[in-house]
Coordinates of C-alpha atoms (C1' of nucleotides) in Angstrom, one line a residue:
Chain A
X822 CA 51.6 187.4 -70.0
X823 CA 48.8 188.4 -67.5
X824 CA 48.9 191.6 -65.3
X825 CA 46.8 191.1 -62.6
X826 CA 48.0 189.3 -59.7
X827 CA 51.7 190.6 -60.4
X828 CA 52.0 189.3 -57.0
X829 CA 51.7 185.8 -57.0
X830 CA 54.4 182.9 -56.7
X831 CA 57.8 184.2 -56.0
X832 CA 60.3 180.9 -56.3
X833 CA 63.6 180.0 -56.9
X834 CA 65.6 179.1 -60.4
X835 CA 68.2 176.7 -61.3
X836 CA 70.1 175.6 -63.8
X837 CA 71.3 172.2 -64.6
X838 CA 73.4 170.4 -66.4
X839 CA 73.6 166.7 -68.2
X840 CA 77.3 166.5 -69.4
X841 CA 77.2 163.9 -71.4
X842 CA 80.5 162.0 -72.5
X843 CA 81.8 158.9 -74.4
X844 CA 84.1 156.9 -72.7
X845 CA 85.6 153.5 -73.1
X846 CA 82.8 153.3 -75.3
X847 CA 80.0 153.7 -73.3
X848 CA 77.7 156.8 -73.0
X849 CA 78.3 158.5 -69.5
X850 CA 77.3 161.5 -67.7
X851 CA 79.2 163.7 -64.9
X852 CA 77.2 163.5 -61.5
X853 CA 78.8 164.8 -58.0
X854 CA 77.3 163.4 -54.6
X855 CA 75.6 165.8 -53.0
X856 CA 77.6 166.2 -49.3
X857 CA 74.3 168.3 -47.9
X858 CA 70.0 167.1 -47.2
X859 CA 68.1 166.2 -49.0
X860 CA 69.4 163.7 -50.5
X861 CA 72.6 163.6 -48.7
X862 CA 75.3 160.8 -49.8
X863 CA 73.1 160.4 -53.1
X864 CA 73.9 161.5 -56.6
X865 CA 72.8 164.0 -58.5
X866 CA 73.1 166.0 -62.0
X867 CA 75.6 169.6 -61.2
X868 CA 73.6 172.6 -61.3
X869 CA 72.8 175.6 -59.6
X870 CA 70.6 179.0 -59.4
X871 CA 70.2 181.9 -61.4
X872 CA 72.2 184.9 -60.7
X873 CA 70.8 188.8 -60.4
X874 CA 71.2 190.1 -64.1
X875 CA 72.4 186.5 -65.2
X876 CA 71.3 184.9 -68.6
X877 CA 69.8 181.2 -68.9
X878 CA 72.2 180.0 -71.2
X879 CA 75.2 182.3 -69.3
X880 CA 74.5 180.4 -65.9
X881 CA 74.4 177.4 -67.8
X882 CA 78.2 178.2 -69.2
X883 CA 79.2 179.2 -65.8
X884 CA 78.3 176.2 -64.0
X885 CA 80.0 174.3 -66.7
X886 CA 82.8 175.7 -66.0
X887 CA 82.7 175.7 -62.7
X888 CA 82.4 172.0 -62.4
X889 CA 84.6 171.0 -65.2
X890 CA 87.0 174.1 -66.1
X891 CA 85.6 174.0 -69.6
X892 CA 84.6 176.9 -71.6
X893 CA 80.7 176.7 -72.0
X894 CA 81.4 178.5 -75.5
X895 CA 83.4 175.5 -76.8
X896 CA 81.2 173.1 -76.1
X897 CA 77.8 172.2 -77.4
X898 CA 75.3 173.4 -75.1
X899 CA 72.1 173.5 -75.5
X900 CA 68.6 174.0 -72.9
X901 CA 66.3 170.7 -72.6
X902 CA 63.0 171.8 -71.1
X903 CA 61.9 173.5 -67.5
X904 CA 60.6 171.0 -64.5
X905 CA 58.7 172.6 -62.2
X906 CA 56.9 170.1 -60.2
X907 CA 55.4 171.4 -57.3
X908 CA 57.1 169.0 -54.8
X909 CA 60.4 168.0 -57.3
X910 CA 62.5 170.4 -54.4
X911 CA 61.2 169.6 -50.6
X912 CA 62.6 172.6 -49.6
X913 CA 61.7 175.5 -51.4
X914 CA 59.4 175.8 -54.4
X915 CA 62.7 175.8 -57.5
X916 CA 61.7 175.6 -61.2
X917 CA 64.9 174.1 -62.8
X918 CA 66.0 174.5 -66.5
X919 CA 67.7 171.7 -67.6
X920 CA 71.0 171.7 -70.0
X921 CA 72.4 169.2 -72.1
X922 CA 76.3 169.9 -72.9
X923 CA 78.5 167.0 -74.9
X924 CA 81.6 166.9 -74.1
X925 CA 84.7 164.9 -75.7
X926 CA 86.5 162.1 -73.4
X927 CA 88.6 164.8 -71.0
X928 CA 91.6 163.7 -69.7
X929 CA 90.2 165.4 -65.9
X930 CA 87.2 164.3 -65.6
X931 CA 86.9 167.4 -62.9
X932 CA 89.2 170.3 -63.0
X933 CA 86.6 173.0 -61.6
X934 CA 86.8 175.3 -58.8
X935 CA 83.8 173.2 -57.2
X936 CA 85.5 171.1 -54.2
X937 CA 82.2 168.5 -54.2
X938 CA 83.2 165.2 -55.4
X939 CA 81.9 164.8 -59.0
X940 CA 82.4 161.7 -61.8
X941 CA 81.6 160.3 -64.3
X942 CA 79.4 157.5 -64.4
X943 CA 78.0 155.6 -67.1
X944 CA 74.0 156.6 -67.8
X945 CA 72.6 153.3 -67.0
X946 CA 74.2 153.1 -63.3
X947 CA 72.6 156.4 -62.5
X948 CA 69.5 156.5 -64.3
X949 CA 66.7 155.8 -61.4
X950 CA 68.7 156.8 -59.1
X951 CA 69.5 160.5 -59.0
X952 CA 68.5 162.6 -56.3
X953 CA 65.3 165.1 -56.8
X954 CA 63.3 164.5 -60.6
X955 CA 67.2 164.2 -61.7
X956 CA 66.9 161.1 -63.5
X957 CA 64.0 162.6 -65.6
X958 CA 66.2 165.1 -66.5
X959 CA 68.6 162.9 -67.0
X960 CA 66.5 160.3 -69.2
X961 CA 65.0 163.4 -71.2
X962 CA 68.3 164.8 -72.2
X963 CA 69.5 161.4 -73.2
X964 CA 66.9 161.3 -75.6
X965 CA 67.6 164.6 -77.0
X966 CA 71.1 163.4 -77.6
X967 CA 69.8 160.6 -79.7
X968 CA 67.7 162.9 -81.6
X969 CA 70.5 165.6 -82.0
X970 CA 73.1 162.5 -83.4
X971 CA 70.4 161.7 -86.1
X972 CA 69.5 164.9 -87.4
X973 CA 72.6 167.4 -86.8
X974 CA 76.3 166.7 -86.3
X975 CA 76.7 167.5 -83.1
X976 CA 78.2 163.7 -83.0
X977 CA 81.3 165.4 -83.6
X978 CA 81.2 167.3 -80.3
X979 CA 82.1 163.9 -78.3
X980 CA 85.4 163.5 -80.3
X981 CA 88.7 165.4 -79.5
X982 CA 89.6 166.9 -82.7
X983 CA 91.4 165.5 -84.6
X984 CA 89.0 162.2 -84.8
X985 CA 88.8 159.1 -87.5
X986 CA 85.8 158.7 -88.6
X987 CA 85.9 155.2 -86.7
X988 CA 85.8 157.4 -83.0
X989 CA 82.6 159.3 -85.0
X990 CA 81.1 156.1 -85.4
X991 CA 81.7 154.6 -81.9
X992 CA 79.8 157.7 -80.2
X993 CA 77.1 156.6 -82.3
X994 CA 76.8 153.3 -81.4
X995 CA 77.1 154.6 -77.8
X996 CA 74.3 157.3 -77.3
X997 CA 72.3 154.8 -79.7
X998 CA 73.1 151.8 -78.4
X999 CA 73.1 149.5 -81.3
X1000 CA 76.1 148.6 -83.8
X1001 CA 76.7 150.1 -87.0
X1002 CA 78.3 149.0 -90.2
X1003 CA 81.6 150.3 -89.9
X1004 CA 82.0 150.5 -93.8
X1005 CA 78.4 152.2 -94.6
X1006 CA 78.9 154.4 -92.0
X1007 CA 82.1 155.4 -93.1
X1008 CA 80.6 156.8 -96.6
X1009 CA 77.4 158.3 -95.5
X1010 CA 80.2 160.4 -92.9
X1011 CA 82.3 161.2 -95.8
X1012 CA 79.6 162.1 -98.4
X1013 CA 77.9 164.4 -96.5
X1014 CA 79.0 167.9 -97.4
X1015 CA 80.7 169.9 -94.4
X1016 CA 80.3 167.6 -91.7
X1017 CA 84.0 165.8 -91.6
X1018 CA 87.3 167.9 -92.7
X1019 CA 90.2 165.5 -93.5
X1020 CA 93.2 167.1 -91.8
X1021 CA 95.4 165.1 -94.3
X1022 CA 97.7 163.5 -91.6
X1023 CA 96.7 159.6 -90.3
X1024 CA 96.4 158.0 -87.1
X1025 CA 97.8 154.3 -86.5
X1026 CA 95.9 152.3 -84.4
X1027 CA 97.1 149.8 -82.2
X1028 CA 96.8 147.2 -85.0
X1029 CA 95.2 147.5 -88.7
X1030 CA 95.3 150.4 -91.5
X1031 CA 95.6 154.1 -90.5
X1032 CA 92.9 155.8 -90.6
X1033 CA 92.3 159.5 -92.2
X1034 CA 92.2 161.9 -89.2
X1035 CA 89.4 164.9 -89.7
X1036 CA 87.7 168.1 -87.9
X1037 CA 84.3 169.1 -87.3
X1038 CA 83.4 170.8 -90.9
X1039 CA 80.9 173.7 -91.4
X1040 CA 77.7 171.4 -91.7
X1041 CA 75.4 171.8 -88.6
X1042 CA 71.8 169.7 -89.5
X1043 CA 72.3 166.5 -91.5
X1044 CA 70.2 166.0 -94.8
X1045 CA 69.3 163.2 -95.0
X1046 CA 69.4 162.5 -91.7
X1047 CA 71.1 159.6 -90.4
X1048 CA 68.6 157.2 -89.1
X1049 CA 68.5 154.8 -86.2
X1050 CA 65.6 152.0 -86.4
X1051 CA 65.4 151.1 -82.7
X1052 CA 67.5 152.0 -79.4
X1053 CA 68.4 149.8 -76.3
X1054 CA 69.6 151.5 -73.3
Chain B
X623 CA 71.7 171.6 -57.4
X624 CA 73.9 173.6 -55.7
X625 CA 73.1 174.3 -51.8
X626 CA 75.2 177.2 -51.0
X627 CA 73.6 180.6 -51.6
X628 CA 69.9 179.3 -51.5
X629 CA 69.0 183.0 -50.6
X630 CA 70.0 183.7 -54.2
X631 CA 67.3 185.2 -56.8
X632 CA 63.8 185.1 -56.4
X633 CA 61.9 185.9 -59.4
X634 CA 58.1 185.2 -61.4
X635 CA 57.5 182.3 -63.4
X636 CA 54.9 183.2 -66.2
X637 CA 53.7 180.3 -68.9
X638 CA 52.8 181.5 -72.4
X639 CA 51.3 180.0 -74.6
X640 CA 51.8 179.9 -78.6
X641 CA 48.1 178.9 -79.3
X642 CA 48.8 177.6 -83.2
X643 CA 45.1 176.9 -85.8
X644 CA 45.4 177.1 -89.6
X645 CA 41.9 179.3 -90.4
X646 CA 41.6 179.8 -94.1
X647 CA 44.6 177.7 -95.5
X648 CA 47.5 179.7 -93.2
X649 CA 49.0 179.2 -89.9
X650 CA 47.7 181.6 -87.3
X651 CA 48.2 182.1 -83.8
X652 CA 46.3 183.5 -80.6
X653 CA 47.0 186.7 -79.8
X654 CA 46.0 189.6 -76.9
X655 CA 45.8 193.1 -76.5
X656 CA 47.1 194.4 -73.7
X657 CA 45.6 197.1 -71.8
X658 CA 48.4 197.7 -69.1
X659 CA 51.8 199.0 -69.6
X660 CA 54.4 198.0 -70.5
X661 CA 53.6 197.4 -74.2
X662 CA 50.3 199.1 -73.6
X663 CA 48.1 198.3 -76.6
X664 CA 50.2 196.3 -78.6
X665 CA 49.8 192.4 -79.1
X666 CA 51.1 189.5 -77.2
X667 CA 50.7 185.8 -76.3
X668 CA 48.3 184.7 -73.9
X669 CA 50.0 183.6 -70.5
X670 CA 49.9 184.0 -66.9
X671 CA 52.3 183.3 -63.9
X672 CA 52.6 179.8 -62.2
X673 CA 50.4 179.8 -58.9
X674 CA 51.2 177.9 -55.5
X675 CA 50.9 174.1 -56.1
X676 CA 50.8 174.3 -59.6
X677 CA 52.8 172.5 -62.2
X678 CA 54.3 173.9 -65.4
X679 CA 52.3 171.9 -67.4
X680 CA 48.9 172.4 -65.5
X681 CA 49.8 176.2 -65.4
X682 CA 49.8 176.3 -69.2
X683 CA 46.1 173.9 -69.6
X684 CA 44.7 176.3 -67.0
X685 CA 45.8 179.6 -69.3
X686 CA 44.5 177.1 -72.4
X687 CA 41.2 177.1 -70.8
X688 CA 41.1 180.8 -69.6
X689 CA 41.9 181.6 -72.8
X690 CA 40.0 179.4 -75.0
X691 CA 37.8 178.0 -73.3
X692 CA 39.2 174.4 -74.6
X693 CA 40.5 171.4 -72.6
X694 CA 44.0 171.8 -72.5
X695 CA 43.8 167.6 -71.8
X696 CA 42.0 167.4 -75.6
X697 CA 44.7 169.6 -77.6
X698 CA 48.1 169.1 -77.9
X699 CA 50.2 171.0 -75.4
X700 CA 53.7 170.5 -75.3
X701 CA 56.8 172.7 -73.7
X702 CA 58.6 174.4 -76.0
X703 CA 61.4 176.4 -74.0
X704 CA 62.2 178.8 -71.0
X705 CA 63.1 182.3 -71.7
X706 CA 65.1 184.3 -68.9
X707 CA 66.9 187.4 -70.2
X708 CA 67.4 189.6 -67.4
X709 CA 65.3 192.5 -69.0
X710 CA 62.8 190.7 -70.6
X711 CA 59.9 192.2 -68.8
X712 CA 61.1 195.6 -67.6
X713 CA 58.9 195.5 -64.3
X714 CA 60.4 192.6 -62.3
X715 CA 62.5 189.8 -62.9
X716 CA 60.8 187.1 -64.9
X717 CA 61.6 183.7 -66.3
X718 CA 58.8 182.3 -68.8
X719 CA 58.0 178.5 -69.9
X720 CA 56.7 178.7 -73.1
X721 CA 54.3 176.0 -74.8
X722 CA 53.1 175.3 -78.3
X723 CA 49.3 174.6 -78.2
X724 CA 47.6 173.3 -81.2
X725 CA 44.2 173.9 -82.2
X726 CA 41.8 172.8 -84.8
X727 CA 40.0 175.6 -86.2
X728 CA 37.5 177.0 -84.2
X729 CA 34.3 178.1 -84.4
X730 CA 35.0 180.5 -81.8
X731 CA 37.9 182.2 -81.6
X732 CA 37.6 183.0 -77.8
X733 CA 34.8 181.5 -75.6
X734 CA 37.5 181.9 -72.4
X735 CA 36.4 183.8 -69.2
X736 CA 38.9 186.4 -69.6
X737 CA 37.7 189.5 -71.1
X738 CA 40.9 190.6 -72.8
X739 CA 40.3 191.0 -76.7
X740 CA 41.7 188.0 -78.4
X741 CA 41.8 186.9 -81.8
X742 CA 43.5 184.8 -84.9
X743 CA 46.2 187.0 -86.5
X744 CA 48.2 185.0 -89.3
X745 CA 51.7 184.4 -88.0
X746 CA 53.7 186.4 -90.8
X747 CA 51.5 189.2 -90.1
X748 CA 52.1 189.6 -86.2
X749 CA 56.3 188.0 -85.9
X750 CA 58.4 191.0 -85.3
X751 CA 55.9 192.8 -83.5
X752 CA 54.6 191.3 -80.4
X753 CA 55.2 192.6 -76.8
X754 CA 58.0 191.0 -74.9
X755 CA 60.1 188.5 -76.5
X756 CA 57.4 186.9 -77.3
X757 CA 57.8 187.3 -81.2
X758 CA 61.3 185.4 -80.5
X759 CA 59.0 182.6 -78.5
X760 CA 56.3 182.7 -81.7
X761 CA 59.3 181.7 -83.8
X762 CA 60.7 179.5 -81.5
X763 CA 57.1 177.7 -81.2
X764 CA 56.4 177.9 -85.2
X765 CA 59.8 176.0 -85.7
X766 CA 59.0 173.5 -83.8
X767 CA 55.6 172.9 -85.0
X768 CA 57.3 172.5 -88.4
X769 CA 59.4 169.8 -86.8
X770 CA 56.8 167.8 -85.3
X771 CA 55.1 167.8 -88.8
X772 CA 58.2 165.9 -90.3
X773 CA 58.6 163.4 -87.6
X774 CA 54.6 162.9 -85.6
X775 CA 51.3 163.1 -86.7
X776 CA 50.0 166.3 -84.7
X777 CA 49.2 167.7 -87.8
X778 CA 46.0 165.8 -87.6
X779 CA 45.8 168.1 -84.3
X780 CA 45.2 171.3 -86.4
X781 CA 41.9 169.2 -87.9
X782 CA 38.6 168.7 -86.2
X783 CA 37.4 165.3 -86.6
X784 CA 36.4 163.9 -88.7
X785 CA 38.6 165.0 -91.1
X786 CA 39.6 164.1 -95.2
X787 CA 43.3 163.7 -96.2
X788 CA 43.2 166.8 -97.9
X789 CA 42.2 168.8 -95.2
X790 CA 45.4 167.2 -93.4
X791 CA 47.4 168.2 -97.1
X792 CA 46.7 171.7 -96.5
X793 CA 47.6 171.8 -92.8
X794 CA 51.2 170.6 -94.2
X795 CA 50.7 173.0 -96.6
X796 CA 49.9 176.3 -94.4
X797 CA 52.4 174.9 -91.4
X798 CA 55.5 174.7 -94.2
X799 CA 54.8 177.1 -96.1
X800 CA 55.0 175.3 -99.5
X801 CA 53.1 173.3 -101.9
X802 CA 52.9 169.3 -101.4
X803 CA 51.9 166.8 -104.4
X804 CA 48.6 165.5 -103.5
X805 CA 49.2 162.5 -105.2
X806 CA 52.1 161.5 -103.2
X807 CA 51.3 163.3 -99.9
X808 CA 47.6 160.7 -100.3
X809 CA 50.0 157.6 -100.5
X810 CA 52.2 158.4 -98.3
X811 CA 49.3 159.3 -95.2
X812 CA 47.4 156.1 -96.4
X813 CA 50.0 153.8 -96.1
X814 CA 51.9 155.2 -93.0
X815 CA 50.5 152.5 -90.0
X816 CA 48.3 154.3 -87.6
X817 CA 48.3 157.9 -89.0
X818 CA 44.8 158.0 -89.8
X819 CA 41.6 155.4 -89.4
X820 CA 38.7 155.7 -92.2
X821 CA 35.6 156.1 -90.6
X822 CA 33.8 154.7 -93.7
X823 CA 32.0 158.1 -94.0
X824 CA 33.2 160.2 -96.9
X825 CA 32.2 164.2 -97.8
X826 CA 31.4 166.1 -100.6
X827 CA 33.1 168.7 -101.7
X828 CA 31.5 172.1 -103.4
X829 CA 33.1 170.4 -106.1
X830 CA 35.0 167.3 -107.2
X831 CA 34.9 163.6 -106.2
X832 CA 34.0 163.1 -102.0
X833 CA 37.1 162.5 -100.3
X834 CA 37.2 159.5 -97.2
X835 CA 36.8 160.6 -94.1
X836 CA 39.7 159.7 -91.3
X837 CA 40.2 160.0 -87.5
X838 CA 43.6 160.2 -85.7
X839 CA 45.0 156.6 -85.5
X840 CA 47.0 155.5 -82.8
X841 CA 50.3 156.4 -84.0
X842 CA 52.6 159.2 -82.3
X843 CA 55.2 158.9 -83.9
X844 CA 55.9 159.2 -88.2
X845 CA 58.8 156.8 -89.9
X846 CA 59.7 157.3 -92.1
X847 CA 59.5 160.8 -91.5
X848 CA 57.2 163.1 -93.7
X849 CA 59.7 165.3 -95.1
X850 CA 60.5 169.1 -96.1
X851 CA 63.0 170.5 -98.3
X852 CA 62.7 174.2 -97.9
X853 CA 60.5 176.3 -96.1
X854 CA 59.5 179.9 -96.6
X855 CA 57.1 182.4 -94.5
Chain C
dA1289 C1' 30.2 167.9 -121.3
dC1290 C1' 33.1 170.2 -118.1
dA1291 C1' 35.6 171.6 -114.0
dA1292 C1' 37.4 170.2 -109.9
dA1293 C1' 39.2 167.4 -106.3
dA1294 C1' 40.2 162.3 -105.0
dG1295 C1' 42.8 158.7 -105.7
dT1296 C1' 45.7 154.9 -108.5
dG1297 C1' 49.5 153.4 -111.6
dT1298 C1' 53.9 153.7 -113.4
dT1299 C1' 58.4 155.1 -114.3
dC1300 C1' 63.0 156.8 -113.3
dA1301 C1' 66.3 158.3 -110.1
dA1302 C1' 68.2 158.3 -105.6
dT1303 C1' 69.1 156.1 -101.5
dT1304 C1' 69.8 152.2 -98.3
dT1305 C1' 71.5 147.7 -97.1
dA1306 C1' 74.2 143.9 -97.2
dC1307 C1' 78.2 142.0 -98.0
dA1308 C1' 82.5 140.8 -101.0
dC1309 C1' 86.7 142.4 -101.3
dC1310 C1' 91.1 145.1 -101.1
dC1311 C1' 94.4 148.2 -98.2
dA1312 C1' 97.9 149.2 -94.7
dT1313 C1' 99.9 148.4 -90.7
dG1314 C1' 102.0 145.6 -86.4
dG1315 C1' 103.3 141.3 -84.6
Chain D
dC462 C1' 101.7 135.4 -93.2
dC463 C1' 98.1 136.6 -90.0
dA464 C1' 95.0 139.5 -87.5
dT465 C1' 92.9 143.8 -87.3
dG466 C1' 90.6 147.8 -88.4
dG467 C1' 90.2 151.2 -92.6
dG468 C1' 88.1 151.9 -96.7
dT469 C1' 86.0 150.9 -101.8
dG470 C1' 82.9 148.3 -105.1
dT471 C1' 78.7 146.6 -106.2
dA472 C1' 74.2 144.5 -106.7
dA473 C1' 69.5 144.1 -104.9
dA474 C1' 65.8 146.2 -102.5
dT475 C1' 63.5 150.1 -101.0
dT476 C1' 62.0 154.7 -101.2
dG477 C1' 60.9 159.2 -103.3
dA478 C1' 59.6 162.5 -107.1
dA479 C1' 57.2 163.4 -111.1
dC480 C1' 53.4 163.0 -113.6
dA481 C1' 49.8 160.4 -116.7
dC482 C1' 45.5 158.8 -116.0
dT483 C1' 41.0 157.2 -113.9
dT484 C1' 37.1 158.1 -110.6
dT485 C1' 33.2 160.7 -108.8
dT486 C1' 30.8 164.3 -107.9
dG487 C1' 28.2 169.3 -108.9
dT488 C1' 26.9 172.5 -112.4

DNA sequence: ACAAAAGTGTTCAATTTACACCCATGG
DNA sequence: CCATGGGTGTAAATTGAACACTTTTGT
């Protein structure tokens, strides 16, 4: 870090955040519409600036739960990458650090303290058209959700516990965007060491077999990792 | 982004850079000296703040080339995180962007206009000890360098062109930490599509048969992946 | 001839893939 | 009994790990 020139660029920070959900099967994100210029009437990711004596990853967890009333803590949360495009805010010069959180299908999709209107829409109605470099963001953190499903089991973080390995396997085919083999699936989910606990109890289905119900286990990174071949969004 | 409150925080944004090389068969990294306080005399990372009209990414090639003396446009350069502890620098608030450069080994170690003594240090031999947080952002950086090994081919990045197979072996090697067949690990580059491109030259060694000489092929991306199994430092 | 590094061949085990087949339930 | 999703079995193909062995140079 260079000394001279202590002075230079003084400029705003904010934090935001790609919740990322599965529902009704299909990959989807929480955006609010923004009620003030620029970009007034469009949609956008939530988010907001850095606090005096405030953490990254803290303001990250509070605007989480400011705009959905979940704990930060309990969710998987984790920082994307910094845009700081000259122009990316007309108003003031504002670096943003980006957040990607997963969060299972919530019966509210808002319950914060946040009065602006914010839902969930599904990624590829929103993509291209977010407000500010919002769909960047968005895109980018989309991506690091694939990567995150094939390498770690954070898959599990888009399932209300208890889950069947069935709902495990449907938020895979979701952030991927290609069909899996139920019945391969199912083994490669159940041989790997620590990532599914089986509660002992079963869930019937509308119609077909119960299916074992399980927790996240203790596992975090997947070897070998479980490996898509190609992705359509 | 949140509109209320836009007179919240204003604060620096520096870009550091994690300069990566492997000089004599073992990862090293760029470091300074500093001559101001805080941290007076001990080492850092190379990095500077973000100037008026600049973009992250431009911010971090600029420091590249004040440092080095190198294009940042010819090396890979690639984001690796922001860092924003409240008391991370204990003058004034200050957010960094971090970015992993890598860097074949060079004949100079600094040709850059900046008069600051810089030099290789071996990473195991300066992590724990730098100013800052910046040995947290070293480890951060290392990590994912041994990341990108497994899944692109930057590793040919760390070689100056051109360059033999075993010279890309012992990038592997120095990066992970561990010993790689050199019978499997010649396969597995030759046959990977658009890793490497033969230039029909070959080198000799002091001793032992001359090995091919490759170039970077077109290829970003490795799959199967290259893979690890345990690392050590 | 020997040492040393490059590179090929071969074998065995582990993994992946594709798909047949059985299981358990509601209608 | 049928439809539906859960789950096991299994055989073929692919991949990976280990290592014997040949090639090509300098000394």
């Amino acid at each position: 870090m260079a000394d001279r020139d202590r002075e230079h660029l003084l400029l705003h920070l904010a934090v935001d955040l790609a919740i990322l959900t599965v529902r009704e099967d299909v990959l989807q994100v929480l955006v609010i519409e923004r009620d003030n210029q620029p970009y007034r009437g469009q949609e956008a990711l939530p988010g907001g600036f850095l606090r005096q004596g405030e953490d990254l990853l803290s303001a990250a967890e509070r605007e989480l739960a400011e705009e959905t009333g979940l704990d930060g803590k309990a969710l998987h949360l984790e920082q994307v990458a910094a845009y700081g495009a000259p122009d990316r805010d007309p108003r003031d010069r504002t670096v943003s650090v980006a957040y990607l959180a997963i969060a299972p299908d919530l019966p509210i999709p808002v319950a914060g303290s946040d009065a602006r209107s914010a839902h969930w829409a599904p990624i590829g109605q929103v993509i291209g058209k977010l407000a500010f470099d919002h769909s960047t963001i968005l895109a980018d953190a989309v991506e690091r959700a694939r990567e995150r499903l094939e390498l770690t089991t954070v898959a599990a973080a888009f399932c209300g516990e208890p889950f069947t390995i069935g709902d495990l396997r449907k938020v895979y085919e979701a952030v991927w965007g290609m069909p899996l083999d139920p019945r391969n699936f199912n083994r490669k989910v159940a041989n790997t060491e620590g990532f599914v606990l089986p509660t002992g109890a079963r869930r019937v289905p509308e119609t077909g077999r119960p299916a074992t119900l399980y927790r996240r286990g203790p596992a975090q990174k997947l070897s070998p990792p479980l490996m898509r071949h190609s992705a359509a969004f």
